Amino acid sequence: MFNKDRWLEIIEVLTTNVWRTILTAFGVCWGIFILIVLLAAGKGLENGIKQDFGDIATNTMFMWTRATTRGYEGLPKGRSFEFKINDVQAIRDNVPDLRFISPRNQLGGFGGNNNVVRGIRTGAFNVYGDYPEIINQDPMAVTSGRFLNYNDINEKRKVAIIGQGVKNDLYDKDEDALGTYIKIQGVNFMVIGTYKKSNSGGGEEGQKEIFVPFTSFSQAFNRGEDVGWMAITANDGSSISQLKDKIVEVMKKRHKVHPEDTRAIGYFDLYEQYNRVESLFGALKAVAYIVGIMVLLSGIIGVSNIMLIVVKERTKEIGIRRALGEQPWSIKKQILMESIFLTLISGMVGIIFGSLVIYGINSLLDSIGPVDMFMSPSVSVGVVTGALTILIVSGLLAGFIPAQSAIRVRPIEALRTE
């Protein structure tokens, strides 16, 4: 129940010595401010790093071939070999719990020689021979037309889906690309769709890619049954990290690679890397909490010390109140409320200043554009709620010892105090 006199007394006590109250409150304010800013900075770094993964299915591995380092079954060391299209079915038959297996071929490259021509315009772009499943492993927003389908694969259609960067380089600003033709290393392909990536693949290179059917790519560029590399995604609930050894084992048997040759088949386990990043940011968050709470603890100790001084200064007042019949719990409650009020107000100021700093950083990032490995620093409502809970508990702890000291004062001794 609200007691106006009690709250007026709290305000009077805290404003009697304003500078002492402000300096005491600063410790708590600074502790919460540091906690909020550290957590926001950690989240911003986490957002930036995870953006590099983009929307790519994280439960995925990429696999390619390299020269052998051991001879095997009469075949020499240093032998080169290629995956074949029938390897895809062999993996499916021998390794369960795989969702997508996408054989891929590639030519050209961003920053390389010009390999695509349209009229008098040319450009150097990554060109991929793919199956329709790749859009589930490397998501992109189709902005016009459509993506590849199995009719394109089966009929070996010379069609292409181009990125927004390709369209900007080869077409006029308002020109419609659908139904037009581009020439990839001398072979005409009709544009049937355009896409845009919004993740880390949404950088300049990610927008300058061209996707064509795997079969027409192989036919047009004389790749035969060869597969440059594969993107393999496990089912939900299964880990590609646990399946990769079996996948590599199947490929070694099919291509007569020594079982102990660890270099002949290269792979990149995206799921494993993603988990490492998750663990790293879990550790960073723990460090932020520890540092913030330690700084906050120093502020709470300051509050407790000041409340002890306040109790000492009010010894005679407390003695008079005890002599007039006020209950010990009432006095204890008064001291605890003063401590909680000071701590809570200080913490709220720290939260407000922390929020303003975060808002300022986000506004700066919006004005200067994306920054590598750092974006959208923020703290959740749960963190703020947790901080407020910490403040309340801290206020109780800070006031407990002074409150106990206050109720131990004997009225007759307090009245003698000058």
Tab-separated table of C-alpha atoms in Angstrom:
chain	number	residue	atom	x	y	z
A	1	MET	CA	0.000	0.000	0.000
A	2	PHE	CA	1.321	3.445	-0.995
A	3	ASN	CA	2.498	5.526	1.967
A	4	LYS	CA	3.081	9.139	0.979
A	5	ASP	CA	4.965	10.052	4.167
A	6	ARG	CA	7.357	7.120	3.760
A	7	TRP	CA	8.179	8.112	0.172
A	8	LEU	CA	8.642	11.760	1.121
A	9	GLU	CA	11.061	10.618	3.802
A	10	ILE	CA	12.992	8.507	1.261
A	11	ILE	CA	13.320	11.478	-1.091
A	12	GLU	CA	14.360	13.782	1.762
A	13	VAL	CA	17.073	11.352	2.919
A	14	LEU	CA	18.508	10.929	-0.579
A	15	THR	CA	18.459	14.659	-1.352
A	16	THR	CA	20.005	15.802	1.919
A	17	ASN	CA	23.456	15.261	0.460
A	18	VAL	CA	22.879	15.411	-3.304
A	19	TRP	CA	26.484	14.931	-4.447
A	20	ARG	CA	26.992	11.939	-2.218
A	21	THR	CA	23.822	10.354	-3.621
A	22	ILE	CA	24.862	11.112	-7.225
A	23	LEU	CA	28.364	9.673	-6.781
A	24	THR	CA	26.932	6.582	-5.088
A	25	ALA	CA	24.345	6.118	-7.831
A	26	PHE	CA	27.012	6.467	-10.526
A	27	GLY	CA	28.557	3.095	-9.636
A	28	VAL	CA	25.269	1.254	-10.209
A	29	CYS	CA	24.457	3.319	-13.299
A	30	TRP	CA	27.883	2.600	-14.807
A	31	GLY	CA	27.617	-1.134	-14.066
A	32	ILE	CA	24.268	-1.509	-15.849
A	33	PHE	CA	25.475	0.728	-18.689
A	34	ILE	CA	28.564	-1.466	-19.223
A	35	LEU	CA	26.430	-4.633	-19.103
A	36	ILE	CA	23.947	-3.314	-21.677
A	37	VAL	CA	26.624	-1.973	-24.038
A	38	LEU	CA	28.774	-5.127	-23.845
A	39	LEU	CA	25.803	-7.377	-24.597
A	40	ALA	CA	24.708	-5.124	-27.464
A	41	ALA	CA	28.228	-5.057	-28.921
A	42	GLY	CA	28.424	-8.838	-28.671
A	43	LYS	CA	25.064	-9.156	-30.442
A	44	GLY	CA	26.202	-6.757	-33.167
A	45	LEU	CA	29.339	-8.811	-33.738
A	46	GLU	CA	27.273	-12.012	-33.717
A	47	ASN	CA	24.849	-10.574	-36.287
A	48	GLY	CA	27.738	-9.517	-38.509
A	49	ILE	CA	29.508	-12.889	-38.361
A	50	LYS	CA	26.308	-14.863	-38.875
A	51	GLN	CA	25.470	-12.682	-41.856
A	52	ASP	CA	28.486	-14.240	-43.555
A	53	PHE	CA	26.604	-17.532	-43.401
A	54	GLY	CA	23.598	-15.756	-44.862
A	55	ASP	CA	20.554	-17.915	-45.536
A	56	ILE	CA	22.695	-20.834	-46.692
A	57	ALA	CA	21.462	-24.062	-45.111
A	58	THR	CA	23.900	-24.417	-42.216
A	59	ASN	CA	23.490	-28.213	-41.983
A	60	THR	CA	25.469	-28.461	-45.220
A	61	MET	CA	28.880	-29.585	-46.422
A	62	PHE	CA	30.681	-28.820	-49.688
A	63	MET	CA	32.872	-31.528	-51.236
A	64	TRP	CA	35.390	-31.498	-54.099
A	65	THR	CA	38.328	-33.535	-55.432
A	66	ARG	CA	42.090	-32.978	-55.200
A	67	ALA	CA	45.161	-34.940	-56.258
A	68	THR	CA	45.795	-38.189	-54.369
A	69	THR	CA	48.707	-38.382	-51.953
A	70	ARG	CA	48.967	-42.182	-51.949
A	71	GLY	CA	49.037	-44.847	-54.600
A	72	TYR	CA	46.226	-47.411	-54.428
A	73	GLU	CA	45.207	-50.520	-56.363
A	74	GLY	CA	47.924	-49.959	-58.950
A	75	LEU	CA	47.054	-46.296	-59.444
A	76	PRO	CA	49.854	-43.761	-58.884
A	77	LYS	CA	50.302	-41.095	-56.255
A	78	GLY	CA	49.414	-37.581	-57.454
A	79	ARG	CA	46.531	-38.801	-59.622
A	80	SER	CA	43.743	-36.332	-60.395
A	81	PHE	CA	40.143	-37.449	-60.671
A	82	GLU	CA	36.656	-35.955	-60.931
A	83	PHE	CA	33.332	-36.720	-59.309
A	84	LYS	CA	30.731	-38.058	-61.741
A	85	ILE	CA	27.015	-37.428	-61.960
A	86	ASN	CA	26.217	-41.017	-60.938
A	87	ASP	CA	28.069	-40.401	-57.666
A	88	VAL	CA	25.000	-38.500	-56.510
A	89	GLN	CA	22.805	-41.604	-56.590
A	90	ALA	CA	25.573	-43.668	-54.997
A	91	ILE	CA	25.664	-41.279	-52.035
A	92	ARG	CA	21.879	-41.423	-51.708
A	93	ASP	CA	21.925	-45.237	-51.771
A	94	ASN	CA	24.644	-45.567	-49.124
A	95	VAL	CA	24.143	-42.624	-46.767
A	96	PRO	CA	20.767	-42.108	-45.079
A	97	ASP	CA	19.280	-38.882	-43.721
A	98	LEU	CA	20.390	-36.637	-46.584
A	99	ARG	CA	17.923	-34.014	-47.738
A	100	PHE	CA	19.633	-32.438	-50.745
A	101	ILE	CA	22.594	-33.456	-52.884
A	102	SER	CA	23.412	-30.859	-55.520
A	103	PRO	CA	26.149	-31.583	-58.076
A	104	ARG	CA	27.607	-28.336	-59.378
A	105	ASN	CA	29.893	-27.063	-62.105
A	106	GLN	CA	31.321	-23.588	-62.369
A	107	LEU	CA	33.190	-21.377	-64.758
A	108	GLY	CA	34.349	-17.785	-64.845
A	109	GLY	CA	34.555	-15.682	-61.756
A	110	PHE	CA	34.057	-12.201	-60.391
A	111	GLY	CA	37.079	-10.086	-61.205
A	112	GLY	CA	38.314	-12.579	-63.829
A	113	ASN	CA	38.208	-12.459	-67.606
A	114	ASN	CA	35.003	-11.333	-69.276
A	115	ASN	CA	32.982	-14.451	-70.043
A	116	VAL	CA	29.471	-13.073	-70.677
A	117	VAL	CA	28.419	-10.833	-73.545
A	118	ARG	CA	25.193	-9.034	-74.414
A	119	GLY	CA	25.393	-6.755	-77.386
A	120	ILE	CA	28.323	-4.427	-76.809
A	121	ARG	CA	28.357	-5.022	-73.046
A	122	THR	CA	30.536	-7.618	-71.378
A	123	GLY	CA	31.186	-8.817	-67.849
A	124	ALA	CA	33.046	-11.354	-65.717
A	125	PHE	CA	30.577	-13.427	-63.729
A	126	ASN	CA	30.389	-16.730	-61.882
A	127	VAL	CA	28.346	-19.147	-63.981
A	128	TYR	CA	26.989	-22.252	-62.261
A	129	GLY	CA	25.556	-25.439	-63.720
A	130	ASP	CA	22.995	-26.496	-61.119
A	131	TYR	CA	19.958	-28.564	-60.243
A	132	PRO	CA	16.755	-26.910	-58.934
A	133	GLU	CA	17.488	-28.025	-55.329
A	134	ILE	CA	20.303	-25.517	-55.014
A	135	ILE	CA	17.831	-22.734	-54.225
A	136	ASN	CA	17.043	-24.557	-50.960
A	137	GLN	CA	20.721	-24.655	-50.011
A	138	ASP	CA	21.676	-21.196	-51.210
A	139	PRO	CA	18.375	-19.260	-50.936
A	140	MET	CA	17.697	-16.285	-53.140
A	141	ALA	CA	14.671	-14.145	-53.883
A	142	VAL	CA	13.477	-14.589	-57.486
A	143	THR	CA	12.521	-11.038	-58.423
A	144	SER	CA	11.094	-11.825	-61.847
A	145	GLY	CA	10.395	-14.893	-63.944
A	146	ARG	CA	11.278	-18.233	-62.357
A	147	PHE	CA	14.115	-20.461	-61.180
A	148	LEU	CA	15.320	-23.705	-62.757
A	149	ASN	CA	13.041	-26.741	-62.881
A	150	TYR	CA	13.428	-30.391	-63.922
A	151	ASN	CA	12.016	-29.773	-67.407
A	152	ASP	CA	15.015	-27.511	-67.959
A	153	ILE	CA	17.286	-30.318	-66.708
A	154	ASN	CA	15.686	-33.120	-68.701
A	155	GLU	CA	15.438	-31.155	-71.960
A	156	LYS	CA	18.854	-29.537	-71.535
A	157	ARG	CA	17.370	-26.124	-72.097
A	158	LYS	CA	19.804	-23.260	-72.551
A	159	VAL	CA	18.158	-20.946	-70.059
A	160	ALA	CA	19.656	-18.747	-67.360
A	161	ILE	CA	18.713	-16.977	-64.132
A	162	ILE	CA	20.807	-13.863	-63.565
A	163	GLY	CA	21.565	-11.822	-60.462
A	164	GLN	CA	20.641	-8.197	-60.005
A	165	GLY	CA	24.300	-7.235	-60.432
A	166	VAL	CA	24.445	-8.987	-63.803
A	167	LYS	CA	21.282	-7.205	-64.897
A	168	ASN	CA	22.688	-3.829	-63.829
A	169	ASP	CA	25.875	-4.423	-65.852
A	170	LEU	CA	24.333	-5.823	-69.043
A	171	TYR	CA	20.965	-4.036	-69.265
A	172	ASP	CA	19.617	-0.501	-69.154
A	173	LYS	CA	18.011	0.615	-65.912
A	174	ASP	CA	14.358	-0.021	-66.842
A	175	GLU	CA	14.985	-2.732	-69.433
A	176	ASP	CA	13.208	-6.074	-68.988
A	177	ALA	CA	15.687	-8.945	-69.063
A	178	LEU	CA	13.162	-11.787	-69.403
A	179	GLY	CA	13.176	-13.417	-72.827
A	180	THR	CA	16.454	-11.799	-73.869
A	181	TYR	CA	19.663	-13.680	-74.646
A	182	ILE	CA	23.124	-13.507	-73.150
A	183	LYS	CA	26.173	-15.227	-74.596
A	184	ILE	CA	28.233	-17.269	-72.120
A	185	GLN	CA	31.596	-18.174	-73.610
A	186	GLY	CA	30.078	-18.017	-77.074
A	187	VAL	CA	26.890	-20.002	-76.250
A	188	ASN	CA	23.494	-18.273	-76.196
A	189	PHE	CA	21.267	-18.682	-73.124
A	190	MET	CA	17.800	-17.166	-72.723
A	191	VAL	CA	17.140	-15.285	-69.485
A	192	ILE	CA	14.079	-16.742	-67.726
A	193	GLY	CA	14.481	-15.138	-64.316
A	194	THR	CA	16.303	-12.655	-62.144
A	195	TYR	CA	17.196	-12.951	-58.454
A	196	LYS	CA	18.527	-10.948	-55.573
A	197	LYS	CA	20.300	-12.196	-52.456
A	198	SER	CA	19.732	-10.383	-49.188
A	199	ASN	CA	22.310	-12.184	-47.045
A	200	SER	CA	26.103	-12.083	-47.042
A	201	GLY	CA	25.822	-13.541	-50.492
A	202	GLY	CA	24.018	-10.281	-51.133
A	203	GLY	CA	27.383	-8.578	-51.475
A	204	GLU	CA	28.622	-7.496	-54.881
A	205	GLU	CA	29.880	-10.913	-55.932
A	206	GLY	CA	26.741	-12.676	-54.693
A	207	GLN	CA	24.580	-10.563	-57.010
A	208	LYS	CA	26.789	-11.227	-60.035
A	209	GLU	CA	26.071	-14.908	-60.536
A	210	ILE	CA	24.326	-16.779	-63.309
A	211	PHE	CA	22.566	-20.131	-62.857
A	212	VAL	CA	21.935	-22.487	-65.781
A	213	PRO	CA	20.739	-26.135	-65.873
A	214	PHE	CA	23.473	-28.625	-64.987
A	215	THR	CA	22.797	-30.698	-68.099
A	216	SER	CA	22.943	-27.826	-70.572
A	217	PHE	CA	26.072	-26.481	-68.827
A	218	SER	CA	27.772	-29.885	-69.259
A	219	GLN	CA	26.742	-30.063	-72.894
A	220	ALA	CA	27.598	-26.464	-73.800
A	221	PHE	CA	30.988	-26.430	-72.095
A	222	ASN	CA	32.026	-30.022	-72.760
A	223	ARG	CA	32.005	-31.248	-69.163
A	224	GLY	CA	30.460	-34.640	-69.955
A	225	GLU	CA	29.583	-36.520	-66.749
A	226	ASP	CA	32.051	-34.552	-64.629
A	227	VAL	CA	30.952	-32.812	-61.431
A	228	GLY	CA	33.107	-29.977	-60.123
A	229	TRP	CA	31.841	-30.146	-56.548
A	230	MET	CA	28.769	-30.986	-54.482
A	231	ALA	CA	26.611	-29.246	-51.899
A	232	ILE	CA	25.146	-31.827	-49.515
A	233	THR	CA	22.531	-31.026	-46.850
A	234	ALA	CA	21.359	-33.379	-44.104
A	235	ASN	CA	17.776	-33.809	-42.945
A	236	ASP	CA	16.511	-31.755	-40.033
A	237	GLY	CA	17.406	-33.614	-36.858
A	238	SER	CA	20.533	-35.129	-38.417
A	239	SER	CA	24.007	-33.624	-38.395
A	240	ILE	CA	26.018	-33.409	-41.594
A	241	SER	CA	29.112	-33.479	-39.355
A	242	GLN	CA	28.206	-37.030	-38.313
A	243	LEU	CA	27.489	-38.130	-41.886
A	244	LYS	CA	30.445	-36.595	-43.714
A	245	ASP	CA	32.893	-39.430	-42.936
A	246	LYS	CA	30.500	-41.946	-44.482
A	247	ILE	CA	30.017	-39.736	-47.554
A	248	VAL	CA	33.779	-39.377	-48.042
A	249	GLU	CA	34.231	-43.131	-47.527
A	250	VAL	CA	31.714	-43.900	-50.289
A	251	MET	CA	33.497	-41.554	-52.687
A	252	LYS	CA	36.917	-43.035	-51.887
A	253	LYS	CA	35.666	-46.534	-52.701
A	254	ARG	CA	34.087	-45.425	-55.968
A	255	HIS	CA	37.177	-43.556	-57.168
A	256	LYS	CA	39.806	-45.978	-55.841
A	257	VAL	CA	41.329	-43.603	-53.328
A	258	HIS	CA	43.386	-45.024	-50.452
A	259	PRO	CA	41.207	-45.158	-47.278
A	260	GLU	CA	43.885	-43.263	-45.335
A	261	ASP	CA	44.391	-40.564	-47.965
A	262	THR	CA	42.956	-37.562	-46.132
A	263	ARG	CA	43.731	-35.028	-48.853
A	264	ALA	CA	42.305	-36.531	-52.037
A	265	ILE	CA	38.751	-35.442	-51.207
A	266	GLY	CA	38.362	-31.959	-49.793
A	267	TYR	CA	35.332	-30.759	-47.901
A	268	PHE	CA	34.062	-27.824	-45.901
A	269	ASP	CA	31.648	-28.566	-43.053
A	270	LEU	CA	29.479	-25.473	-42.708
A	271	TYR	CA	27.535	-26.959	-39.790
A	272	GLU	CA	30.722	-27.488	-37.795
A	273	GLN	CA	31.879	-23.920	-38.457
A	274	TYR	CA	28.468	-22.553	-37.524
A	275	ASN	CA	28.528	-24.431	-34.212
A	276	ARG	CA	31.970	-23.020	-33.465
A	277	VAL	CA	30.644	-19.523	-34.032
A	278	GLU	CA	27.662	-20.259	-31.766
A	279	SER	CA	30.008	-21.487	-29.020
A	280	LEU	CA	32.242	-18.445	-29.428
A	281	PHE	CA	29.377	-16.011	-28.979
A	282	GLY	CA	28.028	-17.995	-26.054
A	283	ALA	CA	31.404	-17.492	-24.384
A	284	LEU	CA	31.464	-13.782	-25.294
A	285	LYS	CA	27.996	-13.326	-23.813
A	286	ALA	CA	29.114	-15.039	-20.591
A	287	VAL	CA	32.153	-12.749	-20.403
A	288	ALA	CA	29.922	-9.696	-20.946
A	289	TYR	CA	27.636	-10.789	-18.100
A	290	ILE	CA	30.567	-11.476	-15.780
A	291	VAL	CA	32.261	-8.125	-16.479
A	292	GLY	CA	28.987	-6.196	-16.257
A	293	ILE	CA	27.896	-7.872	-13.036
A	294	MET	CA	31.329	-7.382	-11.427
A	295	VAL	CA	31.219	-3.666	-12.256
A	296	LEU	CA	27.642	-3.555	-10.960
A	297	LEU	CA	28.704	-5.343	-7.782
A	298	SER	CA	31.249	-2.627	-7.038
A	299	GLY	CA	28.450	-0.079	-7.346
A	300	ILE	CA	26.211	-2.108	-5.036
A	301	ILE	CA	28.961	-2.225	-2.422
A	302	GLY	CA	29.143	1.561	-2.677
A	303	VAL	CA	25.380	1.811	-2.078
A	304	SER	CA	25.657	-0.463	0.961
A	305	ASN	CA	28.493	1.617	2.413
A	306	ILE	CA	26.564	4.847	1.961
A	307	MET	CA	23.452	3.331	3.553
A	308	LEU	CA	25.564	2.338	6.562
A	309	ILE	CA	26.711	5.963	6.830
A	310	VAL	CA	23.100	7.153	6.509
A	311	VAL	CA	22.015	4.787	9.277
A	312	LYS	CA	24.867	6.051	11.480
A	313	GLU	CA	23.840	9.657	10.859
A	314	ARG	CA	20.226	8.828	11.777
A	315	THR	CA	20.995	6.903	14.963
A	316	LYS	CA	19.238	9.411	17.193
A	317	GLU	CA	16.227	9.589	14.853
A	318	ILE	CA	15.939	5.801	14.852
A	319	GLY	CA	16.174	5.744	18.648
A	320	ILE	CA	13.345	8.252	18.982
A	321	ARG	CA	11.172	6.257	16.562
A	322	ARG	CA	11.859	3.087	18.520
A	323	ALA	CA	11.046	4.873	21.790
A	324	LEU	CA	7.742	6.063	20.324
A	325	GLY	CA	6.813	2.463	19.566
A	326	GLU	CA	7.715	1.997	15.905
A	327	GLN	CA	8.278	-1.665	15.120
A	328	PRO	CA	11.778	-2.891	14.086
A	329	TRP	CA	10.364	-4.264	10.809
A	330	SER	CA	9.007	-0.810	9.911
A	331	ILE	CA	12.452	0.735	10.344
A	332	LYS	CA	14.086	-2.147	8.451
A	333	LYS	CA	11.546	-1.726	5.661
A	334	GLN	CA	12.334	1.991	5.429
A	335	ILE	CA	16.083	1.357	5.010
A	336	LEU	CA	15.480	-1.403	2.436
A	337	MET	CA	13.121	0.805	0.420
A	338	GLU	CA	15.685	3.628	0.385
A	339	SER	CA	18.356	1.210	-0.860
A	340	ILE	CA	16.122	-0.345	-3.532
A	341	PHE	CA	14.895	3.062	-4.694
A	342	LEU	CA	18.430	4.425	-5.067
A	343	THR	CA	19.633	1.282	-6.854
A	344	LEU	CA	16.634	1.046	-9.162
A	345	ILE	CA	16.700	4.706	-10.201
A	346	SER	CA	20.462	4.507	-10.815
A	347	GLY	CA	20.048	1.363	-12.884
A	348	MET	CA	17.210	2.834	-14.941
A	349	VAL	CA	19.410	5.799	-15.806
A	350	GLY	CA	22.135	3.356	-16.894
A	351	ILE	CA	19.637	1.432	-19.064
A	352	ILE	CA	18.405	4.658	-20.670
A	353	PHE	CA	21.927	5.874	-21.474
A	354	GLY	CA	22.863	2.413	-22.768
A	355	SER	CA	19.788	2.389	-25.011
A	356	LEU	CA	20.655	5.844	-26.340
A	357	VAL	CA	24.195	4.712	-27.169
A	358	ILE	CA	22.853	1.622	-28.982
A	359	TYR	CA	20.348	3.773	-30.875
A	360	GLY	CA	23.141	6.173	-31.864
A	361	ILE	CA	25.354	3.339	-33.122
A	362	ASN	CA	22.499	1.869	-35.179
A	363	SER	CA	21.738	5.286	-36.652
A	364	LEU	CA	25.407	5.713	-37.550
A	365	LEU	CA	25.502	2.271	-39.202
A	366	ASP	CA	22.355	3.134	-41.169
A	367	SER	CA	23.956	6.333	-42.440
A	368	ILE	CA	27.382	4.935	-43.383
A	369	GLY	CA	26.174	1.571	-44.654
A	370	PRO	CA	27.096	-1.998	-43.642
A	371	VAL	CA	30.273	-2.584	-41.648
A	372	ASP	CA	32.113	-5.888	-42.014
A	373	MET	CA	31.375	-8.325	-39.173
A	374	PHE	CA	29.216	-5.846	-37.236
A	375	MET	CA	25.552	-4.990	-37.672
A	376	SER	CA	22.409	-4.156	-35.691
A	377	PRO	CA	23.712	-4.168	-32.093
A	378	SER	CA	20.796	-4.685	-29.728
A	379	VAL	CA	19.645	-6.182	-26.456
A	380	SER	CA	16.443	-8.138	-25.980
A	381	VAL	CA	13.560	-7.247	-23.678
A	382	GLY	CA	14.569	-10.299	-21.658
A	383	VAL	CA	17.981	-8.761	-20.980
A	384	VAL	CA	16.416	-5.498	-19.797
A	385	THR	CA	13.962	-7.423	-17.611
A	386	GLY	CA	16.850	-9.449	-16.215
A	387	ALA	CA	18.796	-6.259	-15.511
A	388	LEU	CA	15.850	-4.812	-13.603
A	389	THR	CA	15.575	-8.025	-11.589
A	390	ILE	CA	19.289	-7.830	-10.788
A	391	LEU	CA	18.786	-4.224	-9.653
A	392	ILE	CA	15.961	-5.114	-7.292
A	393	VAL	CA	17.870	-8.037	-5.779
A	394	SER	CA	21.000	-5.902	-5.569
A	395	GLY	CA	19.074	-3.151	-3.798
A	396	LEU	CA	17.810	-5.636	-1.225
A	397	LEU	CA	21.319	-6.967	-0.671
A	398	ALA	CA	22.794	-3.462	-0.449
A	399	GLY	CA	20.222	-2.417	2.139
A	400	PHE	CA	20.149	-5.618	4.174
A	401	ILE	CA	23.255	-5.006	6.306
A	402	PRO	CA	22.412	-1.315	7.009
A	403	ALA	CA	18.815	-2.345	7.839
A	404	GLN	CA	20.020	-4.998	10.259
A	405	SER	CA	22.336	-2.423	11.813
A	406	ALA	CA	19.434	0.006	12.210
A	407	ILE	CA	17.139	-2.397	14.087
A	408	ARG	CA	19.964	-3.398	16.455
A	409	VAL	CA	20.121	0.161	17.783
A	410	ARG	CA	18.794	0.256	21.375
A	411	PRO	CA	16.532	3.277	21.949
A	412	ILE	CA	18.231	4.407	25.184
A	413	GLU	CA	21.696	4.302	23.574
A	414	ALA	CA	20.460	6.058	20.437
A	415	LEU	CA	18.978	8.914	22.501
A	416	ARG	CA	22.350	9.455	24.171
A	417	THR	CA	24.101	9.765	20.788
A	418	GLU	CA	25.156	13.265	19.827
